mmCIF file of C-alpha atoms and ligand atoms in Angstrom:
data_model
loop_
_atom_site.group_PDB
_atom_site.id
_atom_site.type_symbol
_atom_site.label_atom_id
_atom_site.label_comp_id
_atom_site.label_asym_id
_atom_site.label_seq_id
_atom_site.Cartn_x
_atom_site.Cartn_y
_atom_site.Cartn_z
ATOM 1 C CA MET A 1 -14.192 -25.307 27.591
ATOM 2 C CA LYS A 2 -12.173 -22.866 24.967
ATOM 3 C CA ARG A 3 -14.294 -20.901 22.611
ATOM 4 C CA LEU A 4 -13.105 -21.119 19.029
ATOM 5 C CA ASP A 5 -13.024 -18.433 16.700
ATOM 6 C CA LEU A 6 -16.046 -19.167 14.068
ATOM 7 C CA LYS A 7 -13.705 -17.513 11.402
ATOM 8 C CA ASP A 8 -11.391 -20.654 12.116
ATOM 9 C CA LEU A 9 -14.201 -22.977 10.644
ATOM 10 C CA THR A 10 -14.312 -23.732 7.332
ATOM 11 C CA LEU A 11 -17.960 -23.444 5.893
ATOM 12 C CA GLU A 12 -18.712 -27.386 5.968
ATOM 13 C CA GLU A 13 -17.240 -26.961 9.837
ATOM 14 C CA LEU A 14 -19.791 -23.837 10.423
ATOM 15 C CA LYS A 15 -22.986 -25.675 9.228
ATOM 16 C CA LYS A 16 -22.076 -28.863 11.297
ATOM 17 C CA ALA A 17 -21.732 -26.559 14.326
ATOM 18 C CA VAL A 18 -25.118 -25.083 13.830
ATOM 19 C CA LEU A 19 -26.615 -28.510 13.322
ATOM 20 C CA ASP A 20 -24.911 -29.638 16.185
ATOM 21 C CA LEU A 21 -27.025 -27.379 18.192
ATOM 22 C CA GLY A 22 -30.211 -28.714 16.985
ATOM 23 C CA GLU A 23 -30.620 -25.683 14.300
ATOM 24 C CA PRO A 24 -31.167 -26.080 10.547
ATOM 25 C CA GLY A 25 -28.371 -26.068 8.016
ATOM 26 C CA TYR A 26 -29.454 -22.819 6.393
ATOM 27 C CA ARG A 27 -28.631 -21.071 9.643
ATOM 28 C CA ALA A 28 -24.937 -21.290 8.622
ATOM 29 C CA LEU A 29 -25.652 -19.816 5.711
ATOM 30 C CA GLN A 30 -27.139 -16.541 7.226
ATOM 31 C CA LEU A 31 -24.105 -16.750 9.644
ATOM 32 C CA SER A 32 -21.599 -16.706 6.753
ATOM 33 C CA SER A 33 -23.523 -14.096 5.241
ATOM 34 C CA TRP A 34 -23.498 -11.847 8.262
ATOM 35 C CA ILE A 35 -19.187 -12.714 8.442
ATOM 36 C CA TYR A 36 -17.927 -12.572 5.222
ATOM 37 C CA LYS A 37 -20.741 -10.227 2.910
ATOM 38 C CA ARG A 38 -20.908 -8.065 5.726
ATOM 39 C CA GLY A 39 -18.293 -8.253 7.731
ATOM 40 C CA ILE A 40 -20.181 -8.072 10.533
ATOM 41 C CA SER A 41 -18.406 -9.561 14.301
ATOM 42 C CA ASP A 42 -20.950 -8.515 16.556
ATOM 43 C CA PRO A 43 -23.746 -11.242 17.088
ATOM 44 C CA GLU A 44 -26.281 -8.314 18.323
ATOM 45 C CA THR A 45 -26.455 -7.132 14.328
ATOM 46 C CA MET A 46 -27.372 -10.581 13.426
ATOM 47 C CA SER A 47 -31.032 -9.695 12.985
ATOM 48 C CA ASN A 48 -32.195 -12.619 11.108
ATOM 49 C CA ILE A 49 -30.728 -15.301 13.722
ATOM 50 C CA PRO A 50 -32.724 -15.891 16.370
ATOM 51 C CA LEU A 51 -31.521 -14.692 19.894
ATOM 52 C CA LYS A 52 -31.551 -18.347 21.411
ATOM 53 C CA LEU A 53 -29.685 -19.681 18.478
ATOM 54 C CA ARG A 54 -27.252 -16.500 19.013
ATOM 55 C CA GLU A 55 -26.845 -17.408 22.644
ATOM 56 C CA LYS A 56 -26.193 -21.047 22.533
ATOM 57 C CA LEU A 57 -23.853 -20.467 19.249
ATOM 58 C CA PHE A 58 -21.700 -17.985 21.269
ATOM 59 C CA ASN A 59 -21.202 -19.747 24.255
ATOM 60 C CA HIS A 60 -19.249 -22.304 22.310
ATOM 61 C CA TYR A 61 -17.577 -19.485 19.823
ATOM 62 C CA TYR A 62 -16.586 -16.098 19.415
ATOM 63 C CA LEU A 63 -16.081 -13.709 16.265
ATOM 64 C CA SER A 64 -12.905 -12.144 16.419
ATOM 65 C CA CYS A 65 -12.490 -8.629 14.843
ATOM 66 C CA PRO A 66 -8.932 -6.739 13.572
ATOM 67 C CA GLU A 67 -7.640 -4.622 15.809
ATOM 68 C CA ILE A 68 -6.013 -1.782 13.626
ATOM 69 C CA SER A 69 -2.774 -0.630 15.734
ATOM 70 C CA GLY A 70 -1.343 1.758 13.259
ATOM 71 C CA HIS A 71 -2.309 3.066 9.760
ATOM 72 C CA GLN A 72 0.193 4.792 7.832
ATOM 73 C CA LYS A 73 -0.107 6.363 4.134
ATOM 74 C CA SER A 74 2.557 6.976 1.825
ATOM 75 C CA ILE A 75 3.223 9.834 -0.402
ATOM 76 C CA ASP A 76 2.458 7.298 -3.444
ATOM 77 C CA GLY A 77 -1.155 6.184 -1.864
ATOM 78 C CA THR A 78 -0.009 3.077 -0.428
ATOM 79 C CA GLU A 79 -1.347 2.034 3.023
ATOM 80 C CA LYS A 80 -0.029 -0.101 5.502
ATOM 81 C CA PHE A 81 -2.082 -1.604 8.397
ATOM 82 C CA LEU A 82 -0.492 -2.702 11.404
ATOM 83 C CA PHE A 83 -2.720 -5.357 13.212
ATOM 84 C CA LYS A 84 -2.411 -6.216 17.031
ATOM 85 C CA LEU A 85 -3.415 -9.910 17.366
ATOM 86 C CA PHE A 86 -4.922 -11.404 20.538
ATOM 87 C CA ASP A 87 -1.429 -12.646 22.266
ATOM 88 C CA GLY A 88 -0.210 -8.466 21.769
ATOM 89 C CA LYS A 89 1.786 -9.867 18.593
ATOM 90 C CA PHE A 90 2.129 -7.544 15.487
ATOM 91 C CA ILE A 91 1.439 -8.029 11.520
ATOM 92 C CA GLU A 92 1.108 -6.018 8.767
ATOM 93 C CA SER A 93 -0.740 -5.775 5.623
ATOM 94 C CA VAL A 94 -0.440 -3.244 2.701
ATOM 95 C CA LEU A 95 -3.178 -1.872 0.225
ATOM 96 C CA ILE A 96 -1.083 -0.841 -2.887
ATOM 97 C CA GLY A 97 -2.760 1.233 -5.787
ATOM 98 C CA SER A 98 -2.403 1.656 -9.531
ATOM 99 C CA GLU A 99 -4.259 3.046 -12.246
ATOM 100 C CA ASP A 100 -6.406 -0.045 -12.592
ATOM 101 C CA ARG A 101 -6.162 -2.213 -9.728
ATOM 102 C CA ARG A 102 -5.596 -2.005 -6.268
ATOM 103 C CA THR A 103 -3.820 -4.835 -4.559
ATOM 104 C CA LEU A 104 -4.318 -6.163 -1.114
ATOM 105 C CA CYS A 105 -0.652 -7.658 0.311
ATOM 106 C CA LEU A 106 -0.974 -10.373 2.804
ATOM 107 C CA SER A 107 0.738 -12.040 5.752
ATOM 108 C CA THR A 108 0.352 -15.573 6.887
ATOM 109 C CA GLN A 109 3.219 -15.791 9.876
ATOM 110 C CA VAL A 110 3.981 -13.624 12.718
ATOM 111 C CA GLY A 111 7.999 -13.355 11.873
ATOM 112 C CA CYS A 112 9.272 -15.875 9.077
ATOM 113 C CA LYS A 113 11.682 -19.033 9.623
ATOM 114 C CA ILE A 114 13.251 -18.703 6.410
ATOM 115 C CA GLY A 115 15.373 -16.010 6.819
ATOM 116 C CA CYS A 116 16.006 -14.592 3.526
ATOM 117 C CA ARG A 117 19.140 -11.568 3.832
ATOM 118 C CA PHE A 118 17.389 -8.994 2.004
ATOM 119 C CA CYS A 119 14.011 -9.112 4.335
ATOM 120 C CA ALA A 120 13.101 -7.602 7.409
ATOM 121 C CA SER A 121 10.053 -10.017 8.022
ATOM 122 C CA GLY A 122 12.934 -12.789 8.947
ATOM 123 C CA LYS A 123 15.175 -10.590 11.130
ATOM 124 C CA GLY A 124 13.111 -11.281 14.217
ATOM 125 C CA GLY A 125 13.118 -14.713 13.715
ATOM 126 C CA PHE A 126 9.949 -16.706 13.739
ATOM 127 C CA LYS A 127 7.023 -16.262 16.289
ATOM 128 C CA ARG A 128 4.065 -18.274 14.956
ATOM 129 C CA ASN A 129 1.882 -19.105 12.172
ATOM 130 C CA LEU A 130 -2.102 -17.059 11.940
ATOM 131 C CA SER A 131 -4.846 -18.808 12.139
ATOM 132 C CA SER A 132 -7.354 -18.493 9.162
ATOM 133 C CA ALA A 133 -9.334 -16.468 11.415
ATOM 134 C CA GLU A 134 -6.358 -13.751 11.353
ATOM 135 C CA ILE A 135 -5.881 -14.268 7.893
ATOM 136 C CA LEU A 136 -9.370 -13.470 6.724
ATOM 137 C CA ASN A 137 -9.419 -10.458 9.341
ATOM 138 C CA GLN A 138 -6.820 -8.693 7.117
ATOM 139 C CA VAL A 139 -9.093 -8.981 3.762
ATOM 140 C CA LEU A 140 -12.455 -8.161 5.723
ATOM 141 C CA HIS A 141 -10.508 -4.844 7.254
ATOM 142 C CA ALA A 142 -9.384 -4.118 3.560
ATOM 143 C CA LYS A 143 -12.335 -4.728 2.082
ATOM 144 C CA GLU A 144 -14.174 -2.154 4.597
ATOM 145 C CA THR A 145 -11.723 0.184 4.173
ATOM 146 C CA ALA A 146 -11.349 -0.114 0.133
ATOM 147 C CA GLY A 147 -14.721 -1.332 -1.000
ATOM 148 C CA SER A 148 -15.382 -2.768 -4.104
ATOM 149 C CA GLY A 149 -12.119 -1.130 -5.306
ATOM 150 C CA LEU A 150 -9.853 -4.012 -4.380
ATOM 151 C CA THR A 151 -9.453 -6.226 -7.220
ATOM 152 C CA ASN A 152 -6.350 -8.442 -6.224
ATOM 153 C CA TYR A 153 -4.845 -10.274 -3.208
ATOM 154 C CA VAL A 154 -1.160 -11.509 -3.193
ATOM 155 C CA PHE A 155 0.187 -13.815 -0.059
ATOM 156 C CA MET A 156 3.446 -11.600 -0.312
ATOM 157 C CA GLY A 157 3.397 -10.204 3.153
ATOM 158 C CA MET A 158 5.180 -11.624 6.614
ATOM 159 C CA GLY A 159 6.002 -14.807 6.611
ATOM 160 C CA GLU A 160 6.088 -17.777 4.058
ATOM 161 C CA PRO A 161 2.761 -19.041 2.919
ATOM 162 C CA LEU A 162 3.400 -22.660 2.202
ATOM 163 C CA GLU A 163 5.006 -22.995 5.718
ATOM 164 C CA ASN A 164 1.617 -22.497 7.092
ATOM 165 C CA TYR A 165 -0.077 -24.613 4.592
ATOM 166 C CA GLU A 166 -3.400 -25.746 6.419
ATOM 167 C CA ASN A 167 -4.588 -22.174 7.521
ATOM 168 C CA LEU A 168 -3.679 -20.629 4.367
ATOM 169 C CA THR A 169 -5.850 -23.031 2.291
ATOM 170 C CA LYS A 170 -8.813 -22.580 4.970
ATOM 171 C CA ALA A 171 -8.593 -19.220 4.323
ATOM 172 C CA LEU A 172 -8.049 -19.172 0.482
ATOM 173 C CA VAL A 173 -11.228 -21.738 0.439
ATOM 174 C CA ILE A 174 -13.601 -19.228 2.345
ATOM 175 C CA MET A 175 -11.955 -16.208 0.560
ATOM 176 C CA ASN A 176 -13.291 -18.057 -2.798
ATOM 177 C CA HIS A 177 -16.274 -19.567 -1.915
ATOM 178 C CA ASP A 178 -19.599 -18.061 -3.068
ATOM 179 C CA ASP A 179 -20.780 -18.319 0.706
ATOM 180 C CA GLY A 180 -17.680 -16.640 1.935
ATOM 181 C CA ILE A 181 -16.117 -13.519 0.684
ATOM 182 C CA LYS A 182 -16.629 -14.602 -3.024
ATOM 183 C CA ILE A 183 -13.402 -13.550 -4.597
ATOM 184 C CA GLY A 184 -12.302 -15.121 -7.996
ATOM 185 C CA ALA A 185 -9.287 -17.394 -7.609
ATOM 186 C CA ARG A 186 -7.635 -15.605 -10.474
ATOM 187 C CA ARG A 187 -7.448 -12.728 -8.254
ATOM 188 C CA ILE A 188 -5.392 -14.407 -5.455
ATOM 189 C CA THR A 189 -1.787 -14.927 -5.659
ATOM 190 C CA VAL A 190 0.300 -17.516 -3.276
ATOM 191 C CA SER A 191 4.050 -16.189 -3.356
ATOM 192 C CA THR A 192 6.615 -18.574 -2.156
ATOM 193 C CA CYS A 193 10.489 -18.724 -1.839
ATOM 194 C CA GLY A 194 10.244 -21.994 -2.940
ATOM 195 C CA ILE A 195 9.003 -24.654 -0.588
ATOM 196 C CA ILE A 196 8.474 -27.628 -2.625
ATOM 197 C CA PRO A 197 6.198 -30.080 -0.817
ATOM 198 C CA GLY A 198 3.739 -26.854 -0.424
ATOM 199 C CA ILE A 199 3.941 -26.192 -4.022
ATOM 200 C CA GLU A 200 2.783 -29.917 -5.053
ATOM 201 C CA ARG A 201 0.133 -29.969 -2.545
ATOM 202 C CA LEU A 202 -0.864 -26.729 -3.748
ATOM 203 C CA SER A 203 -1.064 -28.467 -7.138
ATOM 204 C CA THR A 204 -3.822 -30.439 -6.297
ATOM 205 C CA LEU A 205 -6.024 -27.686 -4.335
ATOM 206 C CA GLY A 206 -9.158 -27.314 -6.571
ATOM 207 C CA LEU A 207 -8.656 -23.386 -6.911
ATOM 208 C CA GLN A 208 -7.320 -21.893 -9.927
ATOM 209 C CA ILE A 209 -5.061 -19.431 -7.885
ATOM 210 C CA ASN A 210 -1.972 -17.954 -9.345
ATOM 211 C CA LEU A 211 1.769 -18.993 -8.035
ATOM 212 C CA SER A 212 4.544 -16.603 -7.763
ATOM 213 C CA LEU A 213 8.277 -17.682 -7.317
ATOM 214 C CA SER A 214 10.707 -15.678 -5.625
ATOM 215 C CA LEU A 215 13.631 -16.732 -7.418
ATOM 216 C CA HIS A 216 15.875 -13.832 -7.006
ATOM 217 C CA ALA A 217 18.870 -15.826 -8.084
ATOM 218 C CA THR A 218 19.582 -18.183 -10.816
ATOM 219 C CA GLU A 219 22.446 -20.221 -9.379
ATOM 220 C CA ASP A 220 22.346 -22.433 -6.245
ATOM 221 C CA ARG A 221 25.270 -21.494 -4.801
ATOM 222 C CA LEU A 222 24.224 -17.713 -4.678
ATOM 223 C CA ARG A 223 20.140 -18.343 -4.122
ATOM 224 C CA SER A 224 21.410 -20.375 -0.989
ATOM 225 C CA SER A 225 23.572 -17.707 0.361
ATOM 226 C CA LEU A 226 20.328 -15.400 0.142
ATOM 227 C CA ILE A 227 17.326 -17.795 0.402
ATOM 228 C CA PRO A 228 18.936 -20.648 3.028
ATOM 229 C CA VAL A 229 15.975 -22.956 2.312
ATOM 230 C CA ASN A 230 17.250 -23.330 -1.302
ATOM 231 C CA ARG A 231 19.903 -25.732 0.271
ATOM 232 C CA LYS A 232 16.704 -27.913 0.836
ATOM 233 C CA TYR A 233 15.188 -27.367 -2.573
ATOM 234 C CA PRO A 234 17.486 -26.451 -5.092
ATOM 235 C CA ILE A 235 16.563 -24.434 -8.235
ATOM 236 C CA LYS A 236 15.920 -27.484 -10.379
ATOM 237 C CA ASP A 237 13.384 -29.292 -8.410
ATOM 238 C CA LEU A 238 11.900 -25.945 -7.970
ATOM 239 C CA ILE A 239 11.377 -25.273 -11.526
ATOM 240 C CA GLU A 240 10.132 -28.832 -12.158
ATOM 241 C CA ALA A 241 7.613 -28.224 -9.133
ATOM 242 C CA CYS A 242 6.178 -25.116 -10.633
ATOM 243 C CA ASP A 243 6.154 -26.857 -14.119
ATOM 244 C CA LYS A 244 3.612 -29.554 -12.510
ATOM 245 C CA PHE A 245 1.939 -26.328 -10.616
ATOM 246 C CA ARG A 246 1.262 -24.532 -14.610
ATOM 247 C CA LYS A 247 0.256 -27.433 -15.927
ATOM 248 C CA SER A 248 -1.962 -28.460 -13.229
ATOM 249 C CA LYS A 249 -4.009 -25.029 -13.246
ATOM 250 C CA ASN A 250 -3.088 -23.918 -16.953
ATOM 251 C CA ARG A 251 -1.879 -20.558 -15.224
ATOM 252 C CA VAL A 252 1.054 -18.467 -15.835
ATOM 253 C CA ILE A 253 3.737 -18.483 -13.278
ATOM 254 C CA THR A 254 5.448 -15.247 -12.073
ATOM 255 C CA LEU A 255 8.963 -15.190 -11.274
ATOM 256 C CA GLU A 256 9.770 -12.473 -8.750
ATOM 257 C CA TYR A 257 13.465 -11.126 -9.228
ATOM 258 C CA LEU A 258 14.850 -8.664 -6.789
ATOM 259 C CA ILE A 259 17.694 -7.043 -8.407
ATOM 260 C CA LEU A 260 20.535 -6.693 -6.032
ATOM 261 C CA LYS A 261 23.301 -4.399 -7.577
ATOM 262 C CA GLY A 262 26.786 -6.286 -8.108
ATOM 263 C CA ILE A 263 25.188 -9.598 -6.802
ATOM 264 C CA ASN A 264 22.525 -11.021 -9.398
ATOM 265 C CA ASP A 265 22.621 -8.310 -12.118
ATOM 266 C CA THR A 266 25.280 -9.513 -14.449
ATOM 267 C CA ARG A 267 24.565 -10.186 -18.414
ATOM 268 C CA SER A 268 24.777 -14.189 -17.505
ATOM 269 C CA ASP A 269 22.306 -13.595 -14.606
ATOM 270 C CA SER A 270 19.941 -12.272 -17.081
ATOM 271 C CA LYS A 271 20.688 -15.016 -19.426
ATOM 272 C CA ARG A 272 20.286 -17.508 -17.257
ATOM 273 C CA LEU A 273 17.065 -15.725 -15.738
ATOM 274 C CA ALA A 274 15.348 -15.666 -19.146
ATOM 275 C CA SER A 275 16.105 -19.134 -19.718
ATOM 276 C CA ILE A 276 14.347 -20.311 -16.750
ATOM 277 C CA ALA A 277 11.250 -17.927 -17.416
ATOM 278 C CA ASN A 278 10.941 -19.382 -20.935
ATOM 279 C CA SER A 279 11.321 -23.187 -19.940
ATOM 280 C CA LEU A 280 8.274 -21.993 -17.775
ATOM 281 C CA GLY A 281 6.314 -20.093 -20.323
ATOM 282 C CA ALA A 282 6.702 -17.655 -17.061
ATOM 283 C CA LYS A 283 6.541 -13.543 -16.550
ATOM 284 C CA ILE A 284 9.083 -12.006 -14.903
ATOM 285 C CA ASN A 285 8.632 -9.169 -12.439
ATOM 286 C CA LEU A 286 11.814 -7.322 -11.454
ATOM 287 C CA ILE A 287 11.751 -5.494 -8.313
ATOM 288 C CA GLN A 288 13.909 -2.384 -7.470
ATOM 289 C CA TYR A 289 15.560 -3.516 -3.737
ATOM 290 C CA SER A 290 14.169 -1.213 -1.278
ATOM 291 C CA PRO A 291 16.898 -0.889 1.768
ATOM 292 C CA VAL A 292 15.842 -2.967 4.827
ATOM 293 C CA ARG A 293 17.955 -2.130 7.972
ATOM 294 C CA GLY A 294 21.002 -4.411 8.693
ATOM 295 C CA ALA A 295 20.607 -6.314 5.428
ATOM 296 C CA GLY A 296 23.693 -4.658 4.261
ATOM 297 C CA PHE A 297 22.708 -4.050 0.441
ATOM 298 C CA PRO A 298 22.200 -1.169 -1.721
ATOM 299 C CA GLU A 299 19.285 0.522 -3.104
ATOM 300 C CA THR A 300 18.527 -0.362 -6.676
ATOM 301 C CA THR A 301 17.702 2.737 -8.933
ATOM 302 C CA HIS A 302 15.299 2.881 -11.463
ATOM 303 C CA GLU A 303 17.689 3.335 -14.058
ATOM 304 C CA GLU A 304 19.555 0.316 -12.967
ATOM 305 C CA ALA A 305 16.241 -1.833 -12.876
ATOM 306 C CA LEU A 306 15.568 -0.384 -16.580
ATOM 307 C CA ILE A 307 19.344 -1.465 -17.703
ATOM 308 C CA PHE A 308 18.715 -4.989 -16.216
ATOM 309 C CA GLU A 309 15.411 -5.519 -17.839
ATOM 310 C CA LYS A 310 16.730 -4.574 -21.315
ATOM 311 C CA CYS A 311 19.297 -7.409 -20.796
ATOM 312 C CA VAL A 312 16.971 -9.764 -19.922
ATOM 313 C CA ARG A 313 14.666 -8.693 -22.270
ATOM 314 C CA ARG A 314 17.024 -9.820 -25.006
ATOM 315 C CA PHE A 315 16.333 -13.131 -24.457
ATOM 316 C CA CYS A 316 12.874 -12.899 -22.960
ATOM 317 C CA ALA A 317 10.056 -10.550 -23.707
ATOM 318 C CA ASN A 318 7.696 -11.270 -20.838
ATOM 319 C CA VAL A 319 9.605 -9.172 -18.536
ATOM 320 C CA THR A 320 8.244 -5.910 -16.692
ATOM 321 C CA VAL A 321 9.839 -3.568 -13.835
ATOM 322 C CA ARG A 322 7.522 -3.757 -10.932
ATOM 323 C CA GLU A 323 7.312 -0.407 -9.737
ATOM 324 C CA SER A 324 8.565 -0.036 -6.001
ATOM 325 C CA LYS A 325 5.607 1.494 -3.554
ATOM 326 C CA GLY A 326 5.459 2.618 -0.090
ATOM 327 C CA LYS A 327 9.121 2.811 0.703
ATOM 328 C CA ASP A 328 8.513 6.057 2.468
ATOM 329 C CA ILE A 329 6.425 3.875 5.179
ATOM 330 C CA ALA A 330 8.516 0.540 5.163
ATOM 331 C CA ALA A 331 5.842 -0.936 3.318
ATOM 332 C CA ALA A 332 7.724 -2.030 -0.133
ATOM 333 C CA CYS A 333 8.564 -5.579 -0.756
ATOM 334 C CA GLY A 334 10.719 -7.271 2.000
ATOM 335 C CA GLN A 335 10.422 -4.169 4.278
ATOM 336 C CA LEU A 336 7.380 -5.442 6.572
ATOM 337 C CA ALA A 337 8.313 -6.277 10.106
ATOM 338 C CA GLY A 338 5.402 -6.057 12.074
ATOM 339 C CA ARG A 339 6.549 -3.285 14.112
ATOM 340 C CA SER A 340 4.491 -1.214 16.658
ATOM 341 C CA ALA A 341 4.620 2.479 16.455
HETATM 342 S S1 SF4 B 401 11.132 -13.236 1.618
HETATM 343 FE FE1 SF4 B 401 9.791 -14.341 2.427
HETATM 344 S S2 SF4 B 401 10.037 -16.150 3.084
HETATM 345 FE FE2 SF4 B 401 12.108 -14.807 2.919
HETATM 346 S S3 SF4 B 401 12.425 -14.076 4.928
HETATM 347 FE FE3 SF4 B 401 10.987 -12.284 4.015
HETATM 348 S S4 SF4 B 401 8.915 -13.297 4.635
HETATM 349 FE FE4 SF4 B 401 10.222 -15.177 4.812
#
């Protein structure tokens, strides 16, 4: 029988696994404490779990541990981790620092089906979804590296999180749960290119997480050419779904907007962007485009970003230019490709 990874079980399933072995339920709490609070993957270390239970348990289950195949540090302090998965595939996560926060950018898929024109993650096609264990391992590894300095968690790495809904939400619940990693839901952001059914399901999930929408264009024709899934989920429907999310969670939505020189940075674009943000009470993050090989878009300079910001600000005050970090190690927005060195 194929053994299962304990990190792929919900905390309820972990308890059931312990009960099914004829052991008291509190052993599940002891296990989750070793796995998620102390980040331990070696059963030998779990000193308060009787040897007999460990033997029985690990006949049926195992505990994966992150295998780091590469670690790069940018001149601006951004760190990129390359994880080798059990089947030889690779994913990346990025640790981004600023004065008052350290943010972990997490991947949810190997590759991506969506194929946004400006993004490296979709260029090699879609390989597979990450399991919840593989998502959680990125978090546990970063916590071990950054310790208590880690403040925010964003699902903006490789893949479209809402295309891997089940494993994403299982990981989210464990991340947030008191008996799991215990990260405040408000510190967690799920970013989507606009998968409406996923946004609707996320609205009903009992976690006060944040939603970020990768908008990048304000008219369907342009957006569909940049983000093909826009043909299925056009802007108007997307705004409606985001509005429902905002009302269900009482959280401010963020609109991510990559500035693509000569493509989506006209005065009309700025006006439409502001209007969408105002209708949603959303904040706007403008992002300087960092080059991706083969994408064919030029890099956006900081000056160009500031000019566009000024245009947007005339119509909407809640706008900032997000500093592009880690581009010298291909760790900036849209540059993650999961390549081994
Ligand atoms: S931007 Fe996101 S959704 Fe689009 S291809 Fe890249 S990873 Fe996929």
